[in-house]
Tab-separated table of N, CA and C in Angstrom:
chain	number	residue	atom	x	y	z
O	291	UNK	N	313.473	73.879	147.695
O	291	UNK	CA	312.575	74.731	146.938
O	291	UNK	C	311.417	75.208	147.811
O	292	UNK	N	310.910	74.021	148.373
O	292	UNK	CA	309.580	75.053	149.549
O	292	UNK	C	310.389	75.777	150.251
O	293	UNK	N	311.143	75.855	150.929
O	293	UNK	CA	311.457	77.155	151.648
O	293	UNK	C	312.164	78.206	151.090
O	294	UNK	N	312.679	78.089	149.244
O	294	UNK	CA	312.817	79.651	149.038
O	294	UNK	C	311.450	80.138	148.861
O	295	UNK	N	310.573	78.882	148.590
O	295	UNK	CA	309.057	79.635	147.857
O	295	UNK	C	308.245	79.909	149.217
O	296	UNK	N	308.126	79.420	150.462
O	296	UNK	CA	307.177	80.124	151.906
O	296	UNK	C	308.264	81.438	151.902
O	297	UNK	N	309.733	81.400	151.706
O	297	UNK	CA	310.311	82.781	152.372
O	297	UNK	C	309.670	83.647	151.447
O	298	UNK	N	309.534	83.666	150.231
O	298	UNK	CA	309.982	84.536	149.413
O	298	UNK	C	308.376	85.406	148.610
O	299	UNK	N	307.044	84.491	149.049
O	299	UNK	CA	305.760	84.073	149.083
O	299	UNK	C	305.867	84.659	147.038
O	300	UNK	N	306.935	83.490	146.374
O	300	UNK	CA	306.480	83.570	144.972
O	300	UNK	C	306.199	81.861	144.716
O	301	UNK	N	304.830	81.697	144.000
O	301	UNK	CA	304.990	80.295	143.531
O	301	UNK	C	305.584	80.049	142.550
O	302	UNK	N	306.701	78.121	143.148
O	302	UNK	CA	307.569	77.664	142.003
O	302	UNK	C	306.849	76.689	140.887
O	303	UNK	N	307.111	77.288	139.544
O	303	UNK	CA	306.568	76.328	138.844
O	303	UNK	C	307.249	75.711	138.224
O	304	UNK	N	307.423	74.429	138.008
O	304	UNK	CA	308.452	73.556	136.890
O	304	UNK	C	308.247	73.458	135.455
O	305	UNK	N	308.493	73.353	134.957
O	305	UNK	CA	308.421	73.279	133.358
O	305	UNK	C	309.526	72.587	132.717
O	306	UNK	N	309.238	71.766	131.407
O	306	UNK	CA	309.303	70.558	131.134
O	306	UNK	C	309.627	71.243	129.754
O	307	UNK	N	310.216	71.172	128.797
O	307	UNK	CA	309.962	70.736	127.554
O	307	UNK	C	310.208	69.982	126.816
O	308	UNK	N	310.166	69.349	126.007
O	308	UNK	CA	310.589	68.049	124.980
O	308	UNK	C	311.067	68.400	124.283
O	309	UNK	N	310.709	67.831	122.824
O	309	UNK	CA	311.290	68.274	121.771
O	309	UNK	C	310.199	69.246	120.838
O	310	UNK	N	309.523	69.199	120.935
O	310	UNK	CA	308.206	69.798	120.104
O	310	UNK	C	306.887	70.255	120.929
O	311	UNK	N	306.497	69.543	122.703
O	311	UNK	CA	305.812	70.188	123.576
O	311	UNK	C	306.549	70.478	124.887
O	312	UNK	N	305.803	71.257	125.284
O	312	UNK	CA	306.122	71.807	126.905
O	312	UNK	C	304.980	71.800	127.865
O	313	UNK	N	305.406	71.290	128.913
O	313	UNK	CA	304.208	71.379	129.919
O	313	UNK	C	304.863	72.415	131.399
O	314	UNK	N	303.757	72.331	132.091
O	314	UNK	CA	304.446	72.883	133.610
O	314	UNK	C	303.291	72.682	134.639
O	315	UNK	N	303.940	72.561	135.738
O	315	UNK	CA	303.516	72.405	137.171
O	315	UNK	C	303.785	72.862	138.156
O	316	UNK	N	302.677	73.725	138.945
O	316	UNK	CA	302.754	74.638	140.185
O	316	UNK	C	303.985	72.647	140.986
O	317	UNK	N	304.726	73.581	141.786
O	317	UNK	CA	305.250	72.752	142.711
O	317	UNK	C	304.538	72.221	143.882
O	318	UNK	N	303.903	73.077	144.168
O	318	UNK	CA	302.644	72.711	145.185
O	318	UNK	C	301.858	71.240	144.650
O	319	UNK	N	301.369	71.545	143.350
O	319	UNK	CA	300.777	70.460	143.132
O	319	UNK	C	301.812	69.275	143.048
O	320	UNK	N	303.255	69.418	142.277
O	320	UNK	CA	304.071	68.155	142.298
O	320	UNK	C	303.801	67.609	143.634
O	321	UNK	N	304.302	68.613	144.779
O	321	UNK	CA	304.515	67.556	146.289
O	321	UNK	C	302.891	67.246	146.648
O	322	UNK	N	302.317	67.302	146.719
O	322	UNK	CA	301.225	67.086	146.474
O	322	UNK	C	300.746	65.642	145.817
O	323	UNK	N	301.325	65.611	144.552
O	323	UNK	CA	301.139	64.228	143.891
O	323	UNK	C	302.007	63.167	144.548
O	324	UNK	N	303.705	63.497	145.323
O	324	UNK	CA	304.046	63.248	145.272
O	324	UNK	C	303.514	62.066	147.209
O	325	UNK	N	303.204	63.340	147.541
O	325	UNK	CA	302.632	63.281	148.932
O	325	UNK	C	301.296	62.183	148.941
O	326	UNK	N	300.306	62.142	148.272
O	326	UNK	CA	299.403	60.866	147.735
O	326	UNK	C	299.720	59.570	146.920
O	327	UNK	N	301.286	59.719	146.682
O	327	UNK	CA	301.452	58.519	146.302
O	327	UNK	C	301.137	58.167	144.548
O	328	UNK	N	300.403	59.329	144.314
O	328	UNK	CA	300.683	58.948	142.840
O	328	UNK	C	301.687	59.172	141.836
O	329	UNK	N	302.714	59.917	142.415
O	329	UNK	CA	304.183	59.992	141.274
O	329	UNK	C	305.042	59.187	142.662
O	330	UNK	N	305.759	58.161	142.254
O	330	UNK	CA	306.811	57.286	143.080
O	330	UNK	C	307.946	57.818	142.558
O	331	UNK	N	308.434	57.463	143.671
O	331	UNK	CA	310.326	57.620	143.196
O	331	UNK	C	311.276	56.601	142.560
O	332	UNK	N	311.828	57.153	142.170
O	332	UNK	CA	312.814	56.132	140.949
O	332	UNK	C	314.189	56.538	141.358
O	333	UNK	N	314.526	55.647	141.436
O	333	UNK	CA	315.996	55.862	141.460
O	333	UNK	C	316.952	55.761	140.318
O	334	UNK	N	317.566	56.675	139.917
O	334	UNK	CA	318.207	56.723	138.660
O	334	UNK	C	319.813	56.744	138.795
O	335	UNK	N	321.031	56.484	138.546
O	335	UNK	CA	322.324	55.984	138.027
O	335	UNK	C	322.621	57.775	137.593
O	336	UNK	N	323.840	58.378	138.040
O	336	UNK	CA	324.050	59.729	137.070
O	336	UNK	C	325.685	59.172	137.124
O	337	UNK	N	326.094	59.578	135.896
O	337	UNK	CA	327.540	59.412	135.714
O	337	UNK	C	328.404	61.102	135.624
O	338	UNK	N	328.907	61.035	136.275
O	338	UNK	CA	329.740	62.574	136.436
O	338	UNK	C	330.631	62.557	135.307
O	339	UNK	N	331.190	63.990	134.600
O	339	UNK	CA	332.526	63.766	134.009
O	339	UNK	C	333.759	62.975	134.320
O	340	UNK	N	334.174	63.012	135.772
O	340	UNK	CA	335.061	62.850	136.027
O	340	UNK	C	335.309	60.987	136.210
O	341	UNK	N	333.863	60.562	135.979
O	341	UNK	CA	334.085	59.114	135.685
O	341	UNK	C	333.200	58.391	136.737
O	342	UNK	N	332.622	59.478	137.946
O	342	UNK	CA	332.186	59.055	139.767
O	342	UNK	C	330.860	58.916	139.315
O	343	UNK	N	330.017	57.818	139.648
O	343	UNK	CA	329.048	57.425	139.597
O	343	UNK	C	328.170	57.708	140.760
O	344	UNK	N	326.482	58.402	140.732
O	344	UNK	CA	326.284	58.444	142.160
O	344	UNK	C	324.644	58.036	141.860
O	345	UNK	N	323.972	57.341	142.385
O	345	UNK	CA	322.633	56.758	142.635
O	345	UNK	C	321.486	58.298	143.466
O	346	UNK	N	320.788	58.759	142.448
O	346	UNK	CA	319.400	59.369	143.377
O	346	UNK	C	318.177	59.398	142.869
O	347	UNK	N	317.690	59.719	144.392
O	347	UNK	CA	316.051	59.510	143.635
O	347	UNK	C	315.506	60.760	143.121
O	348	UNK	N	314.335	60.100	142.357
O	348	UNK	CA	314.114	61.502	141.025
O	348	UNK	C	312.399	60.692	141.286
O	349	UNK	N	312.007	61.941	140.802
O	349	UNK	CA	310.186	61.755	140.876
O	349	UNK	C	310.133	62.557	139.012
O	350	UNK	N	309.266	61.588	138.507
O	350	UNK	CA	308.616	61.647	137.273
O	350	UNK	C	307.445	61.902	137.267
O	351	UNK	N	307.570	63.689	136.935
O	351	UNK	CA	306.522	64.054	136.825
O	351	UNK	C	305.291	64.004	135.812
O	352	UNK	N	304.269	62.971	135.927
O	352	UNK	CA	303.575	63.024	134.532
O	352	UNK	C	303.140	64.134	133.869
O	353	UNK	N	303.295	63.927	132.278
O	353	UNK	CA	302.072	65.209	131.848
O	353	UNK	C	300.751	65.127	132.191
O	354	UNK	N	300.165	64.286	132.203
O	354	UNK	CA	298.588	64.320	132.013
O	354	UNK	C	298.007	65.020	133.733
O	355	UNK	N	299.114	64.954	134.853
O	355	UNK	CA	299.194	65.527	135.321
O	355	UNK	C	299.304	67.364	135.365
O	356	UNK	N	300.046	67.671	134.379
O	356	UNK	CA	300.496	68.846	134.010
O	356	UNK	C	299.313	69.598	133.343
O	357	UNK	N	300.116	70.828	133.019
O	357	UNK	CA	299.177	72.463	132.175
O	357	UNK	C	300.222	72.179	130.910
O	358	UNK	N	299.426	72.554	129.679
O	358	UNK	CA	300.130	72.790	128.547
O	358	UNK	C	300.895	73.839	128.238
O	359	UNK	N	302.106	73.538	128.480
O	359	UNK	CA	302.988	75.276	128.477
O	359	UNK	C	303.203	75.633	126.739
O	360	UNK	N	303.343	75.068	125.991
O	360	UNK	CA	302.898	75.220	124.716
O	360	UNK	C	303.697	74.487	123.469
O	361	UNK	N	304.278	74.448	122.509
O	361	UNK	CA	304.003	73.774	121.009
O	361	UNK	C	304.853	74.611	120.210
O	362	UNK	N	305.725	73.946	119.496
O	362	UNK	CA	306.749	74.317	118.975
O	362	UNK	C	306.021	74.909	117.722
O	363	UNK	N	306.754	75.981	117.176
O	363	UNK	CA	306.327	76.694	116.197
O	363	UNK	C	307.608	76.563	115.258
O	364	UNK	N	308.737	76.398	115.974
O	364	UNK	CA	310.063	76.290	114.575
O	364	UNK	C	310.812	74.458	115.241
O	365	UNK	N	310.745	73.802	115.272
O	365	UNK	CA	311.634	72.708	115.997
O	365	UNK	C	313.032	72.642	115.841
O	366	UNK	N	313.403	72.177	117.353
O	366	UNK	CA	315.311	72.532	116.953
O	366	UNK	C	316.050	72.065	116.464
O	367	UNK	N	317.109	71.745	115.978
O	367	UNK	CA	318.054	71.341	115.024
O	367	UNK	C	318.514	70.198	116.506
O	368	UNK	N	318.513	68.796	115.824
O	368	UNK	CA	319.890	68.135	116.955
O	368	UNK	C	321.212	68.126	116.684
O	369	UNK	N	322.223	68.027	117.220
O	369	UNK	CA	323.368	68.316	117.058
O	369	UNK	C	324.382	67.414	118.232
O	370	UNK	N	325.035	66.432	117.617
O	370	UNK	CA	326.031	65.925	118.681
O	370	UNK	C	326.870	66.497	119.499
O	371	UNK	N	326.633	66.052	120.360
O	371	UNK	CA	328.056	66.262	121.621
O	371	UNK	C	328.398	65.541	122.560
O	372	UNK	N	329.792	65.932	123.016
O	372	UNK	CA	330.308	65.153	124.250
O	372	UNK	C	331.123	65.739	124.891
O	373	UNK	N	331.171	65.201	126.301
O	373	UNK	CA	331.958	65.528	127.027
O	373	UNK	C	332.956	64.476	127.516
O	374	UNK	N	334.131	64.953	127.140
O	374	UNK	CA	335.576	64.127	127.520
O	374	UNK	C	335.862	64.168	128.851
O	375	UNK	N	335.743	63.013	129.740
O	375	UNK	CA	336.542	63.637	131.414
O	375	UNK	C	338.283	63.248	131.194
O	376	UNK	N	338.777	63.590	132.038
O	376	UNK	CA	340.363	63.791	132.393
O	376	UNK	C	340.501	62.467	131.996
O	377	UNK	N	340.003	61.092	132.285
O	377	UNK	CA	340.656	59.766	132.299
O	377	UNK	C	340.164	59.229	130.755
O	378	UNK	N	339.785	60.538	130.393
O	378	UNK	CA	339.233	60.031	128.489
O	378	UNK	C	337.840	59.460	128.309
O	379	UNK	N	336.973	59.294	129.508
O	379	UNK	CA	335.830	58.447	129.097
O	379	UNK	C	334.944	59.723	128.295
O	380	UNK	N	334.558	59.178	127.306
O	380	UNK	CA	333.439	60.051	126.147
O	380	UNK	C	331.946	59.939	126.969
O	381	UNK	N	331.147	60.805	127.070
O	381	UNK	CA	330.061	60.676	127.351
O	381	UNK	C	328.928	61.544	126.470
O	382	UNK	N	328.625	61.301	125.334
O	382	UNK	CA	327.976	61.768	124.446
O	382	UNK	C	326.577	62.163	124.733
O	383	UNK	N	326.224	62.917	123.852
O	383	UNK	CA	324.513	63.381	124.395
O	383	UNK	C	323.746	64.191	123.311
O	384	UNK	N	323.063	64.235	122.895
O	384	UNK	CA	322.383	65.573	121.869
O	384	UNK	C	321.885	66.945	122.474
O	385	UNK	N	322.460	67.917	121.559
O	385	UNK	CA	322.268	69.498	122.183
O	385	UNK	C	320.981	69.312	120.876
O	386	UNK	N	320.039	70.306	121.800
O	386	UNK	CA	319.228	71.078	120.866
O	386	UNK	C	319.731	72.300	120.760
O	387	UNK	N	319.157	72.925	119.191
O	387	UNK	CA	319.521	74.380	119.007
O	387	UNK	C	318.701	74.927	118.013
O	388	UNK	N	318.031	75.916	118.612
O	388	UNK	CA	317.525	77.197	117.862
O	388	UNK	C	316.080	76.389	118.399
O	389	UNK	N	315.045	76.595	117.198
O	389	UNK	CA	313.623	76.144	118.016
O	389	UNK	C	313.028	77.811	118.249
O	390	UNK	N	311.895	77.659	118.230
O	390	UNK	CA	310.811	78.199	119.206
O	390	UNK	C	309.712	77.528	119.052
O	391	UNK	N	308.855	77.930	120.560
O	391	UNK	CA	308.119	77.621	121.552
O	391	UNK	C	306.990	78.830	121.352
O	392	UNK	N	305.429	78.359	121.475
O	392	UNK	CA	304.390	79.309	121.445
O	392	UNK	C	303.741	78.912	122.847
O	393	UNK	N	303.785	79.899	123.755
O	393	UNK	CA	302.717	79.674	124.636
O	393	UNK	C	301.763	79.264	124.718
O	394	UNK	N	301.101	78.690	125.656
O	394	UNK	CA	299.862	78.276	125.061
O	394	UNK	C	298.636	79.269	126.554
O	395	UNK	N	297.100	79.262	125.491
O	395	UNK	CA	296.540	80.295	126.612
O	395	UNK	C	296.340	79.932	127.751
O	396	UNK	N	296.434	78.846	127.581
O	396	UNK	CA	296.626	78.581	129.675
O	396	UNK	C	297.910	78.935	130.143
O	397	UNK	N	298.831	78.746	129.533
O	397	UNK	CA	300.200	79.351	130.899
O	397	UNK	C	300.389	80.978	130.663
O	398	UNK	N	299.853	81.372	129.719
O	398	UNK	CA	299.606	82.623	129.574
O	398	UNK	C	298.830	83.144	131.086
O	399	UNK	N	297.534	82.276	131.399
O	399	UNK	CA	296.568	83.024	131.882
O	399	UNK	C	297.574	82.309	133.476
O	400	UNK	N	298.003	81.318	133.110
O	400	UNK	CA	298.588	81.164	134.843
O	400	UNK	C	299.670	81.798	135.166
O	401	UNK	N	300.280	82.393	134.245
O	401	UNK	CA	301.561	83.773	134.265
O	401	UNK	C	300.509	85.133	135.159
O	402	UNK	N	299.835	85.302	134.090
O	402	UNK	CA	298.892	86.377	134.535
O	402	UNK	C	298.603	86.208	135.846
O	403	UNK	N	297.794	85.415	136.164
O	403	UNK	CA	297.637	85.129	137.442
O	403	UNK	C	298.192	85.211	138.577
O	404	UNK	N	299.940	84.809	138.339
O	404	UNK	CA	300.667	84.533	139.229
O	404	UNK	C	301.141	86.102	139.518
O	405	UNK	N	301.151	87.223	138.090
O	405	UNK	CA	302.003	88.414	138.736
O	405	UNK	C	300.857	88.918	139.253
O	406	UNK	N	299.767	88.830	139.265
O	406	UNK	CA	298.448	89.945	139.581
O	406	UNK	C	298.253	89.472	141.268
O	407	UNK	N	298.665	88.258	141.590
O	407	UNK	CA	298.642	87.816	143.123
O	407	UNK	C	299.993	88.427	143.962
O	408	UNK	N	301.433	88.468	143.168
O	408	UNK	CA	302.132	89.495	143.724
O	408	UNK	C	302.025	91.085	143.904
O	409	UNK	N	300.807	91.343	143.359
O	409	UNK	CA	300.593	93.313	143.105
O	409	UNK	C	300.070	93.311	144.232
């Protein structure tokens, strides 16, 4: 990600949502947090469809760290699902669906911001 974002000179921001809030974070600031030591790495377990298990590290980005990207105005319906691999193992999960999301005036004003620095 830093080097599509130095080639490309657009900043990456991440964004998060839950179930009912959303936050986001210039990437700059993630490596940054990540670079001082206050978000550590975790290593987390991912199980593939196909049954292959593979170990990586993942950085947890806090909110209180974060900008308020904004606050559900309709919340989404949950809805089961799964995915079957070839050797039959079920791996279930919840889809969200439908929902909306209200901006909130700060990522508004850091949207703004961000296209008025590309003009």
């Amino acid at each position: 990600m830093r080097e599509w974002q130095t080639a490309r000179g657009i900043p990456i921001h991440i964004w998060h949502a839950f179930y009912d809030l959303a936050f986001g974070m210039a990437f700059d600031t993630a490596e940054e947090l990540i670079r001082d030591g206050r978000i550590l790495p975790t290593e987390q377990v991912f199980q593939a469809p196909g049954g292959a298990t593979s170990t990586k590290v993942i950085y947890k980005l806090y909110y209180q760290h974060a900008y308020p990207l904004g606050e559900a105005q309709e919340r989404p319906k949950l809805e089961p699902a799964f995915v079957e691999d070839k050797n039959g193992h079920i791996l279930p999960y919840v889809r969200f669906v439908g929902g909306s999301l209200l901006l909130s005036n700060e990522a508004l004003q850091i949207l703004a911001e961000l296209a008025d620095a590309q003009r």
